[in-house]
mmCIF file of C-alpha atoms in Angstrom:
data_model
loop_
_atom_site.group_PDB
_atom_site.id
_atom_site.type_symbol
_atom_site.label_atom_id
_atom_site.label_comp_id
_atom_site.label_asym_id
_atom_site.label_seq_id
_atom_site.Cartn_x
_atom_site.Cartn_y
_atom_site.Cartn_z
ATOM 1 C CA MET A 13 0.000 0.000 0.000
ATOM 2 C CA SER A 14 1.392 3.336 -1.042
ATOM 3 C CA LYS A 15 -1.393 5.791 -0.208
ATOM 4 C CA SER A 16 -1.582 7.791 3.013
ATOM 5 C CA LEU A 17 -3.925 6.278 5.566
ATOM 6 C CA ASP A 18 -4.742 9.599 7.209
ATOM 7 C CA ALA A 19 -8.242 9.866 5.743
ATOM 8 C CA LEU A 20 -9.134 6.257 6.578
ATOM 9 C CA PHE A 21 -8.057 6.706 10.183
ATOM 10 C CA SER A 22 -9.409 10.193 10.753
ATOM 11 C CA THR A 23 -12.318 10.754 13.122
ATOM 12 C CA PHE A 24 -15.898 11.047 11.956
ATOM 13 C CA ASN A 25 -18.556 13.034 13.803
ATOM 14 C CA MET A 26 -22.193 13.685 12.970
ATOM 15 C CA ASN A 27 -25.447 13.929 14.882
ATOM 16 C CA GLY A 28 -24.105 12.443 18.101
ATOM 17 C CA LEU A 29 -22.101 9.686 16.412
ATOM 18 C CA SER A 30 -18.356 9.956 17.046
ATOM 19 C CA LEU A 31 -16.053 7.396 15.417
ATOM 20 C CA GLU A 32 -12.304 6.928 15.779
ATOM 21 C CA ASN A 33 -11.913 5.999 12.105
ATOM 22 C CA ARG A 34 -13.849 5.566 8.874
ATOM 23 C CA ILE A 35 -14.006 1.745 8.872
ATOM 24 C CA ALA A 36 -17.295 -0.028 9.557
ATOM 25 C CA MET A 37 -18.088 -3.700 9.781
ATOM 26 C CA ALA A 38 -20.703 -4.483 7.154
ATOM 27 C CA PRO A 39 -23.810 -6.377 8.287
ATOM 28 C CA MET A 40 -23.453 -10.088 7.555
ATOM 29 C CA THR A 41 -26.074 -12.708 8.373
ATOM 30 C CA ARG A 42 -24.548 -15.376 10.614
ATOM 31 C CA SER A 43 -27.517 -17.386 12.004
ATOM 32 C CA PHE A 44 -25.825 -18.260 15.293
ATOM 33 C CA SER A 45 -28.652 -17.044 17.577
ATOM 34 C CA PRO A 46 -30.859 -20.017 18.558
ATOM 35 C CA ASP A 47 -34.538 -19.029 18.733
ATOM 36 C CA GLY A 48 -33.454 -15.542 17.657
ATOM 37 C CA ILE A 49 -31.590 -14.851 20.925
ATOM 38 C CA PRO A 50 -28.009 -13.528 20.563
ATOM 39 C CA THR A 51 -25.637 -15.500 22.773
ATOM 40 C CA LYS A 52 -22.459 -14.632 24.652
ATOM 41 C CA GLU A 53 -20.554 -16.010 21.665
ATOM 42 C CA VAL A 54 -22.316 -13.485 19.440
ATOM 43 C CA ALA A 55 -21.328 -10.704 21.855
ATOM 44 C CA ASN A 56 -17.715 -11.853 21.843
ATOM 45 C CA TYR A 57 -17.732 -12.011 18.043
ATOM 46 C CA TYR A 58 -18.623 -8.319 17.847
ATOM 47 C CA ARG A 59 -16.311 -7.373 20.693
ATOM 48 C CA ARG A 60 -13.336 -8.900 18.864
ATOM 49 C CA ARG A 61 -13.962 -6.653 15.837
ATOM 50 C CA ALA A 62 -14.137 -3.592 18.084
ATOM 51 C CA GLU A 63 -10.884 -4.626 19.763
ATOM 52 C CA GLY A 64 -9.441 -5.103 16.285
ATOM 53 C CA GLY A 65 -9.794 -1.398 15.552
ATOM 54 C CA THR A 66 -13.019 -1.199 13.540
ATOM 55 C CA GLY A 67 -14.642 2.186 14.128
ATOM 56 C CA LEU A 68 -18.298 1.160 13.762
ATOM 57 C CA LEU A 69 -19.935 -2.248 13.916
ATOM 58 C CA ILE A 70 -23.209 -2.799 12.069
ATOM 59 C CA THR A 71 -24.833 -5.974 13.286
ATOM 60 C CA GLU A 72 -26.146 -8.729 11.112
ATOM 61 C CA GLY A 73 -29.737 -8.201 10.062
ATOM 62 C CA THR A 74 -31.967 -8.463 13.129
ATOM 63 C CA THR A 75 -35.693 -8.785 12.634
ATOM 64 C CA ILE A 76 -38.487 -6.545 13.826
ATOM 65 C CA ASN A 77 -41.595 -7.770 15.614
ATOM 66 C CA ASP A 78 -43.666 -9.311 12.844
ATOM 67 C CA PRO A 79 -44.288 -13.080 12.668
ATOM 68 C CA VAL A 80 -43.081 -13.291 9.048
ATOM 69 C CA ALA A 81 -40.124 -10.911 9.341
ATOM 70 C CA THR A 82 -37.497 -13.660 9.443
ATOM 71 C CA MET A 83 -36.412 -16.466 7.148
ATOM 72 C CA ASP A 84 -34.518 -18.469 9.781
ATOM 73 C CA GLY A 85 -35.143 -19.165 13.457
ATOM 74 C CA ASN A 86 -31.425 -18.729 14.142
ATOM 75 C CA VAL A 87 -31.347 -15.164 12.800
ATOM 76 C CA PRO A 88 -31.397 -12.804 15.797
ATOM 77 C CA LYS A 89 -34.605 -10.975 16.650
ATOM 78 C CA PHE A 90 -34.848 -7.405 17.873
ATOM 79 C CA HIS A 91 -37.913 -7.911 20.014
ATOM 80 C CA GLY A 92 -38.858 -9.934 23.067
ATOM 81 C CA ALA A 93 -37.269 -9.769 26.516
ATOM 82 C CA GLU A 94 -34.687 -12.529 25.974
ATOM 83 C CA SER A 95 -33.475 -11.271 22.620
ATOM 84 C CA LEU A 96 -33.224 -7.676 23.813
ATOM 85 C CA ALA A 97 -31.314 -8.831 26.884
ATOM 86 C CA GLY A 98 -28.910 -10.627 24.566
ATOM 87 C CA TRP A 99 -28.434 -7.458 22.540
ATOM 88 C CA LYS A 100 -27.844 -5.453 25.718
ATOM 89 C CA HIS A 101 -24.952 -7.788 26.481
ATOM 90 C CA VAL A 102 -23.601 -7.258 22.959
ATOM 91 C CA VAL A 103 -23.733 -3.473 23.414
ATOM 92 C CA ASN A 104 -22.005 -3.693 26.793
ATOM 93 C CA GLU A 105 -19.195 -5.863 25.433
ATOM 94 C CA VAL A 106 -18.555 -3.578 22.476
ATOM 95 C CA HIS A 107 -18.676 -0.401 24.554
ATOM 96 C CA ALA A 108 -16.365 -1.949 27.159
ATOM 97 C CA VAL A 109 -13.537 -1.877 24.605
ATOM 98 C CA GLY A 110 -14.402 1.547 23.208
ATOM 99 C CA GLY A 111 -16.344 0.379 20.161
ATOM 100 C CA LYS A 112 -19.501 1.774 18.561
ATOM 101 C CA ILE A 113 -22.354 -0.365 17.288
ATOM 102 C CA MET A 114 -25.677 -0.092 15.451
ATOM 103 C CA PRO A 115 -28.254 -2.833 14.869
ATOM 104 C CA GLN A 116 -29.481 -3.416 11.348
ATOM 105 C CA LEU A 117 -33.286 -3.552 11.525
ATOM 106 C CA TRP A 118 -34.729 -5.978 8.999
ATOM 107 C CA HIS A 119 -37.837 -7.530 7.518
ATOM 108 C CA VAL A 120 -37.112 -10.090 4.802
ATOM 109 C CA GLY A 121 -40.506 -9.853 3.108
ATOM 110 C CA MET A 122 -41.001 -12.267 0.244
ATOM 111 C CA ALA A 123 -37.443 -13.592 0.540
ATOM 112 C CA ARG A 124 -38.805 -15.830 3.302
ATOM 113 C CA ASN A 125 -39.554 -19.471 2.525
ATOM 114 C CA PRO A 126 -42.477 -20.354 4.814
ATOM 115 C CA GLU A 127 -41.520 -24.033 4.864
ATOM 116 C CA LYS A 128 -38.132 -23.236 6.413
ATOM 117 C CA ALA A 129 -39.102 -20.326 8.653
ATOM 118 C CA PRO A 130 -40.932 -19.857 11.949
ATOM 119 C CA PHE A 131 -44.726 -19.798 11.616
ATOM 120 C CA PRO A 132 -44.749 -21.914 8.434
ATOM 121 C CA GLU A 133 -48.543 -21.727 8.351
ATOM 122 C CA LEU A 134 -48.343 -17.990 7.559
ATOM 123 C CA PRO A 135 -47.690 -16.672 4.046
ATOM 124 C CA SER A 136 -44.755 -14.328 3.482
ATOM 125 C CA ALA A 137 -45.406 -10.602 3.190
ATOM 126 C CA GLY A 138 -44.709 -8.297 0.289
ATOM 127 C CA PRO A 139 -46.244 -5.282 -1.399
ATOM 128 C CA SER A 140 -47.757 -7.409 -4.181
ATOM 129 C CA GLY A 141 -47.069 -10.958 -2.995
ATOM 130 C CA LEU A 142 -44.384 -11.258 -5.680
ATOM 131 C CA LEU A 143 -41.232 -13.236 -4.923
ATOM 132 C CA SER A 144 -39.789 -11.809 -8.126
ATOM 133 C CA PRO A 145 -41.355 -10.114 -11.156
ATOM 134 C CA ASP A 146 -44.191 -12.280 -12.507
ATOM 135 C CA LYS A 147 -43.843 -14.849 -9.695
ATOM 136 C CA LYS A 148 -46.714 -14.326 -7.292
ATOM 137 C CA VAL A 149 -46.812 -16.655 -4.285
ATOM 138 C CA ALA A 150 -48.940 -14.717 -1.780
ATOM 139 C CA GLU A 151 -51.568 -12.016 -1.548
ATOM 140 C CA PRO A 152 -50.452 -8.378 -1.301
ATOM 141 C CA MET A 153 -49.972 -6.933 2.172
ATOM 142 C CA THR A 154 -53.021 -5.230 3.586
ATOM 143 C CA VAL A 155 -52.759 -1.593 4.597
ATOM 144 C CA GLU A 156 -53.232 -2.720 8.203
ATOM 145 C CA HIS A 157 -50.221 -5.036 7.913
ATOM 146 C CA ILE A 158 -48.144 -2.273 6.324
ATOM 147 C CA GLU A 159 -48.958 0.042 9.221
ATOM 148 C CA SER A 160 -48.176 -2.711 11.736
ATOM 149 C CA VAL A 161 -44.741 -3.279 10.185
ATOM 150 C CA ILE A 162 -44.007 0.455 10.276
ATOM 151 C CA ALA A 163 -44.853 0.395 13.993
ATOM 152 C CA GLY A 164 -42.537 -2.607 14.399
ATOM 153 C CA PHE A 165 -39.611 -0.697 12.929
ATOM 154 C CA VAL A 166 -40.344 2.246 15.225
ATOM 155 C CA GLN A 167 -40.458 0.066 18.338
ATOM 156 C CA ALA A 168 -37.179 -1.613 17.354
ATOM 157 C CA ALA A 169 -35.522 1.787 16.962
ATOM 158 C CA LEU A 170 -36.795 2.890 20.365
ATOM 159 C CA ASP A 171 -35.506 -0.335 21.905
ATOM 160 C CA ALA A 172 -32.109 0.176 20.244
ATOM 161 C CA LYS A 173 -31.836 3.636 21.751
ATOM 162 C CA ALA A 174 -32.914 2.361 25.180
ATOM 163 C CA LEU A 175 -30.324 -0.436 25.049
ATOM 164 C CA GLY A 176 -27.544 2.068 24.346
ATOM 165 C CA PHE A 177 -26.857 1.381 20.673
ATOM 166 C CA ASP A 178 -25.084 4.263 18.936
ATOM 167 C CA GLY A 179 -27.693 4.586 16.196
ATOM 168 C CA ILE A 180 -29.645 2.284 13.880
ATOM 169 C CA GLU A 181 -29.440 1.053 10.320
ATOM 170 C CA ILE A 182 -32.607 0.322 8.356
ATOM 171 C CA HIS A 183 -32.182 -2.483 5.811
ATOM 172 C CA GLY A 184 -33.696 -1.157 2.602
ATOM 173 C CA ALA A 185 -31.562 -3.139 0.151
ATOM 174 C CA HIS A 186 -31.042 -6.444 -1.658
ATOM 175 C CA GLY A 187 -34.627 -7.313 -2.486
ATOM 176 C CA TYR A 188 -35.947 -7.576 1.075
ATOM 177 C CA LEU A 189 -39.236 -6.018 2.191
ATOM 178 C CA ILE A 190 -38.462 -2.302 2.019
ATOM 179 C CA ASP A 191 -36.629 -2.810 -1.257
ATOM 180 C CA GLN A 192 -39.567 -4.849 -2.566
ATOM 181 C CA PHE A 193 -41.639 -1.703 -2.153
ATOM 182 C CA PHE A 194 -38.947 0.384 -3.906
ATOM 183 C CA TRP A 195 -38.612 -1.945 -6.883
ATOM 184 C CA GLU A 196 -41.236 -1.727 -9.592
ATOM 185 C CA GLY A 197 -40.606 -5.384 -10.399
ATOM 186 C CA THR A 198 -42.067 -6.505 -7.052
ATOM 187 C CA ASN A 199 -44.345 -3.557 -6.262
ATOM 188 C CA GLN A 200 -47.272 -3.519 -8.634
ATOM 189 C CA ARG A 201 -49.786 -2.009 -6.240
ATOM 190 C CA THR A 202 -52.277 0.503 -7.537
ATOM 191 C CA ASP A 203 -52.953 2.288 -4.230
ATOM 192 C CA GLU A 204 -50.879 4.975 -2.497
ATOM 193 C CA TRP A 205 -48.140 2.415 -1.712
ATOM 194 C CA GLY A 206 -47.320 1.663 -5.350
ATOM 195 C CA GLY A 207 -47.172 3.047 -8.867
ATOM 196 C CA SER A 208 -44.902 6.095 -9.112
ATOM 197 C CA MET A 209 -41.417 6.143 -7.599
ATOM 198 C CA GLN A 210 -42.760 8.542 -4.971
ATOM 199 C CA ASN A 211 -45.494 6.092 -3.990
ATOM 200 C CA ARG A 212 -43.152 3.082 -4.036
ATOM 201 C CA SER A 213 -40.846 4.955 -1.657
ATOM 202 C CA ARG A 214 -43.658 5.895 0.684
ATOM 203 C CA PHE A 215 -43.247 2.775 2.862
ATOM 204 C CA ALA A 216 -39.607 3.627 3.599
ATOM 205 C CA VAL A 217 -40.341 7.330 3.995
ATOM 206 C CA GLU A 218 -43.076 6.626 6.549
ATOM 207 C CA ILE A 219 -40.766 4.283 8.478
ATOM 208 C CA ILE A 220 -37.980 6.875 8.560
ATOM 209 C CA LYS A 221 -40.269 9.757 9.501
ATOM 210 C CA ALA A 222 -41.910 7.757 12.285
ATOM 211 C CA ILE A 223 -38.549 6.615 13.665
ATOM 212 C CA ARG A 224 -37.194 10.146 13.557
ATOM 213 C CA THR A 225 -40.201 11.441 15.487
ATOM 214 C CA ALA A 226 -39.841 8.649 18.052
ATOM 215 C CA VAL A 227 -36.077 8.781 18.702
ATOM 216 C CA GLY A 228 -35.569 12.529 18.339
ATOM 217 C CA GLU A 229 -33.354 14.621 16.126
ATOM 218 C CA ASP A 230 -30.036 13.669 17.752
ATOM 219 C CA TYR A 231 -30.059 9.896 17.190
ATOM 220 C CA PRO A 232 -28.327 8.636 14.031
ATOM 221 C CA ILE A 233 -30.407 6.892 11.358
ATOM 222 C CA MET A 234 -28.613 5.096 8.539
ATOM 223 C CA LEU A 235 -30.350 3.587 5.513
ATOM 224 C CA ARG A 236 -28.835 0.799 3.461
ATOM 225 C CA TYR A 237 -30.050 0.640 -0.116
ATOM 226 C CA SER A 238 -28.926 -0.977 -3.358
ATOM 227 C CA GLN A 239 -29.661 -0.948 -7.040
ATOM 228 C CA TRP A 240 -29.170 -4.728 -7.395
ATOM 229 C CA LYS A 241 -31.533 -7.321 -5.956
ATOM 230 C CA GLN A 242 -30.908 -10.916 -4.949
ATOM 231 C CA GLN A 243 -33.708 -11.740 -7.397
ATOM 232 C CA ASP A 244 -31.922 -9.853 -10.205
ATOM 233 C CA TYR A 245 -28.321 -8.658 -9.945
ATOM 234 C CA THR A 246 -28.831 -6.318 -12.918
ATOM 235 C CA ALA A 247 -31.920 -4.576 -11.515
ATOM 236 C CA ARG A 248 -31.754 -0.812 -11.058
ATOM 237 C CA LEU A 249 -33.984 1.603 -9.190
ATOM 238 C CA ALA A 250 -32.466 4.531 -11.074
ATOM 239 C CA GLU A 251 -30.989 4.515 -14.575
ATOM 240 C CA THR A 252 -29.776 8.123 -14.436
ATOM 241 C CA PRO A 253 -28.541 10.621 -11.832
ATOM 242 C CA GLU A 254 -31.830 12.470 -12.238
ATOM 243 C CA GLN A 255 -33.827 9.374 -11.343
ATOM 244 C CA LEU A 256 -31.502 8.701 -8.415
ATOM 245 C CA LYS A 257 -32.186 12.219 -7.120
ATOM 246 C CA GLU A 258 -35.920 11.616 -7.399
ATOM 247 C CA PHE A 259 -35.469 8.447 -5.360
ATOM 248 C CA LEU A 260 -33.078 9.784 -2.714
ATOM 249 C CA MET A 261 -34.348 13.217 -1.778
ATOM 250 C CA PRO A 262 -37.614 12.128 -0.100
ATOM 251 C CA LEU A 263 -35.611 9.632 1.986
ATOM 252 C CA SER A 264 -33.075 12.287 2.914
ATOM 253 C CA ASP A 265 -35.794 14.770 3.803
ATOM 254 C CA ALA A 266 -37.565 12.150 5.934
ATOM 255 C CA GLY A 267 -34.587 11.998 8.277
ATOM 256 C CA VAL A 268 -31.775 9.751 7.013
ATOM 257 C CA ASP A 269 -28.403 10.880 8.379
ATOM 258 C CA ILE A 270 -26.122 8.456 6.514
ATOM 259 C CA PHE A 271 -26.729 6.481 3.327
ATOM 260 C CA HIS A 272 -25.086 3.042 3.175
ATOM 261 C CA CYS A 273 -24.828 2.391 -0.559
ATOM 262 C CA SER A 274 -24.503 -1.304 -1.296
ATOM 263 C CA THR A 275 -22.674 -2.372 -4.448
ATOM 264 C CA ARG A 276 -21.037 -5.669 -5.327
ATOM 265 C CA ARG A 277 -17.725 -3.974 -6.193
ATOM 266 C CA TYR A 278 -17.054 -0.476 -4.850
ATOM 267 C CA TRP A 279 -14.681 0.433 -7.703
ATOM 268 C CA GLU A 280 -17.329 0.203 -10.423
ATOM 269 C CA PRO A 281 -18.804 3.532 -11.638
ATOM 270 C CA GLU A 282 -22.561 3.891 -11.225
ATOM 271 C CA PHE A 283 -23.364 5.881 -14.370
ATOM 272 C CA GLU A 284 -21.623 6.406 -17.684
ATOM 273 C CA GLY A 285 -19.502 9.534 -17.971
ATOM 274 C CA SER A 286 -18.381 9.602 -14.327
ATOM 275 C CA ASP A 287 -16.043 7.562 -12.123
ATOM 276 C CA LEU A 288 -18.270 8.120 -9.082
ATOM 277 C CA ASN A 289 -19.635 4.971 -7.495
ATOM 278 C CA LEU A 290 -23.110 4.739 -5.936
ATOM 279 C CA ALA A 291 -21.941 6.249 -2.638
ATOM 280 C CA GLY A 292 -20.266 9.078 -4.523
ATOM 281 C CA TRP A 293 -23.394 9.935 -6.459
ATOM 282 C CA THR A 294 -25.526 9.684 -3.329
ATOM 283 C CA LYS A 295 -23.309 12.142 -1.456
ATOM 284 C CA LYS A 296 -23.247 14.504 -4.434
ATOM 285 C CA ILE A 297 -27.042 14.476 -4.695
ATOM 286 C CA THR A 298 -28.057 14.612 -1.032
ATOM 287 C CA GLY A 299 -25.099 16.313 0.612
ATOM 288 C CA LYS A 300 -25.378 13.689 3.361
ATOM 289 C CA PRO A 301 -22.508 11.442 4.531
ATOM 290 C CA THR A 302 -22.324 8.132 2.699
ATOM 291 C CA MET A 303 -20.781 4.720 3.268
ATOM 292 C CA THR A 304 -19.374 2.638 0.436
ATOM 293 C CA VAL A 305 -19.222 -1.156 0.473
ATOM 294 C CA GLY A 306 -18.507 -4.002 -1.914
ATOM 295 C CA SER A 307 -15.537 -6.401 -1.945
ATOM 296 C CA VAL A 308 -13.248 -4.074 0.038
ATOM 297 C CA GLY A 309 -9.821 -5.677 0.279
ATOM 298 C CA LEU A 310 -10.831 -8.650 -1.882
ATOM 299 C CA ASN A 311 -10.790 -9.482 -5.581
ATOM 300 C CA ASP A 312 -13.986 -11.519 -5.818
ATOM 301 C CA ASP A 313 -17.508 -10.369 -4.972
ATOM 302 C CA PHE A 314 -19.335 -11.899 -2.038
ATOM 303 C CA PHE A 315 -21.682 -14.249 -3.850
ATOM 304 C CA GLY A 316 -18.989 -16.887 -4.095
ATOM 305 C CA ALA A 317 -18.744 -16.827 -0.314
ATOM 306 C CA PHE A 318 -22.153 -18.484 -0.049
ATOM 307 C CA ALA A 319 -20.775 -21.391 -2.051
ATOM 308 C CA GLY A 320 -17.819 -21.661 0.313
ATOM 309 C CA GLN A 321 -15.387 -19.943 -2.049
ATOM 310 C CA GLY A 322 -12.462 -17.900 -0.809
ATOM 311 C CA SER A 323 -10.967 -14.748 -2.291
ATOM 312 C CA SER A 324 -7.507 -13.322 -2.713
ATOM 313 C CA THR A 325 -6.664 -9.970 -1.161
ATOM 314 C CA ARG A 326 -6.799 -6.740 -3.172
ATOM 315 C CA SER A 327 -5.033 -3.415 -2.715
ATOM 316 C CA ILE A 328 -7.127 -0.625 -1.198
ATOM 317 C CA ASP A 329 -5.023 2.188 -2.674
ATOM 318 C CA ASP A 330 -7.870 3.224 -4.973
ATOM 319 C CA LEU A 331 -10.327 3.117 -2.066
ATOM 320 C CA ILE A 332 -8.141 5.463 -0.023
ATOM 321 C CA GLU A 333 -7.713 7.772 -3.007
ATOM 322 C CA ARG A 334 -11.492 8.027 -3.372
ATOM 323 C CA LEU A 335 -11.872 8.656 0.354
ATOM 324 C CA ASN A 336 -9.209 11.360 0.219
ATOM 325 C CA LYS A 337 -11.144 13.067 -2.578
ATOM 326 C CA GLY A 338 -14.288 13.068 -0.452
ATOM 327 C CA GLU A 339 -16.261 10.774 -2.766
ATOM 328 C CA PHE A 340 -17.712 9.114 0.353
ATOM 329 C CA ASP A 341 -17.159 9.299 4.104
ATOM 330 C CA LEU A 342 -17.163 5.767 5.483
ATOM 331 C CA VAL A 343 -16.074 2.339 4.271
ATOM 332 C CA ALA A 344 -17.889 -0.883 5.180
ATOM 333 C CA VAL A 345 -15.804 -4.062 5.194
ATOM 334 C CA GLY A 346 -17.470 -7.465 5.085
ATOM 335 C CA ARG A 347 -15.682 -10.739 4.428
ATOM 336 C CA ALA A 348 -12.210 -9.392 5.178
ATOM 337 C CA LEU A 349 -13.403 -8.603 8.722
ATOM 338 C CA LEU A 350 -15.313 -11.849 8.931
ATOM 339 C CA GLN A 351 -12.038 -13.661 8.301
ATOM 340 C CA ASP A 352 -9.760 -11.428 10.347
ATOM 341 C CA PRO A 353 -11.048 -9.484 13.397
ATOM 342 C CA ASP A 354 -7.776 -7.499 13.457
ATOM 343 C CA TRP A 355 -8.038 -6.360 9.833
ATOM 344 C CA SER A 356 -8.426 -2.687 10.741
ATOM 345 C CA ASN A 357 -5.464 -2.600 13.104
ATOM 346 C CA LYS A 358 -3.288 -4.418 10.581
ATOM 347 C CA ILE A 359 -4.204 -1.880 7.892
ATOM 348 C CA ARG A 360 -3.472 1.007 10.267
ATOM 349 C CA LYS A 361 -0.045 -0.444 11.121
ATOM 350 C CA GLY A 362 0.776 -1.169 7.479
ATOM 351 C CA GLU A 363 1.034 -4.897 8.202
ATOM 352 C CA MET A 364 -0.258 -5.940 4.812
ATOM 353 C CA ASP A 365 1.765 -9.134 4.889
ATOM 354 C CA LYS A 366 -0.187 -10.252 7.948
ATOM 355 C CA LEU A 367 -3.650 -9.904 6.410
ATOM 356 C CA GLU A 368 -5.490 -13.215 6.265
ATOM 357 C CA GLN A 369 -6.790 -14.391 2.901
ATOM 358 C CA TYR A 370 -10.535 -14.909 3.012
ATOM 359 C CA SER A 371 -11.673 -18.516 3.220
ATOM 360 C CA GLY A 372 -15.228 -19.722 2.898
ATOM 361 C CA GLU A 373 -14.599 -21.668 6.088
ATOM 362 C CA ALA A 374 -15.003 -18.394 8.006
ATOM 363 C CA LEU A 375 -18.759 -18.593 7.512
ATOM 364 C CA LYS A 376 -18.968 -21.766 9.578
ATOM 365 C CA THR A 377 -17.919 -20.272 12.923
ATOM 366 C CA LEU A 378 -18.115 -17.102 15.012
ATOM 367 C CA SER A 379 -14.357 -16.655 14.969
#
């Protein structure tokens, strides 16, 4: 590595969130919480990343209080006395070593397979009951269910604040429930929750506005969003910067503090005629801080990880150059931190020769 690390290891401060550096741990589903209750091992897993020098930890997706919010009984919940007590222990462990942590609040929507999930007798929930475009497997959500889910997100945010989390992230990406409302391919409603981009964004806007009202102005709200979907890697919410502005500004105005812009490879430009990636365009449009993510420190994108594939390490010189230019403000690291809890400290010390090469075996344990 030849670039200066000053920008990567500078402090970051906004709306009550104070970080020692610009590195965040990306949310990664682990499914090591039996009955949705995070264990002491889960707490130690996060603590090790904080000890390893990562400025902000974003938890794996943790589900709100709706019977069909989860796809797996071992995914942690963010409701119920036992699960919240488990998360309180996680917060305490991370804070004990000077770390900062946010929960990612999640509803999987139609990505849930009822046969493999809790409450298998209940159908999965989505704006139009579509698992993917033209594949309907359930009835559309009722307005009453939509309003109940919004209330579930609000209660989870209030619980996060009460437990001492340093902010929250709302999962609005990757073809899960909120993103199913965003995406025209899965939202074919004809009422006020579908149709135009403004209407398709209403679900997220109402969640953000309600959370902001509940938690106050000085509690950080981050939104993760993506163009791509697990149902279609080529899908796009916005084909042009103008369409992206139309999409982003209502979310920004509703109360988002930081946009977490999920791409498969951070170095790929978002639109023709500019080198800016999705986080760069989002910052340019909204003026809000943004977080980039996507194969940081690795050569291969993360989909191979689910098949147990490893990945060789990749220079982050270009990442640091982009950060130095102010293209984005924060950098989320996934598999590299999954493999090596000390990744951040090793980068800071210039110990590139000590970085561990990612192995798919890392998914099998809470190392």
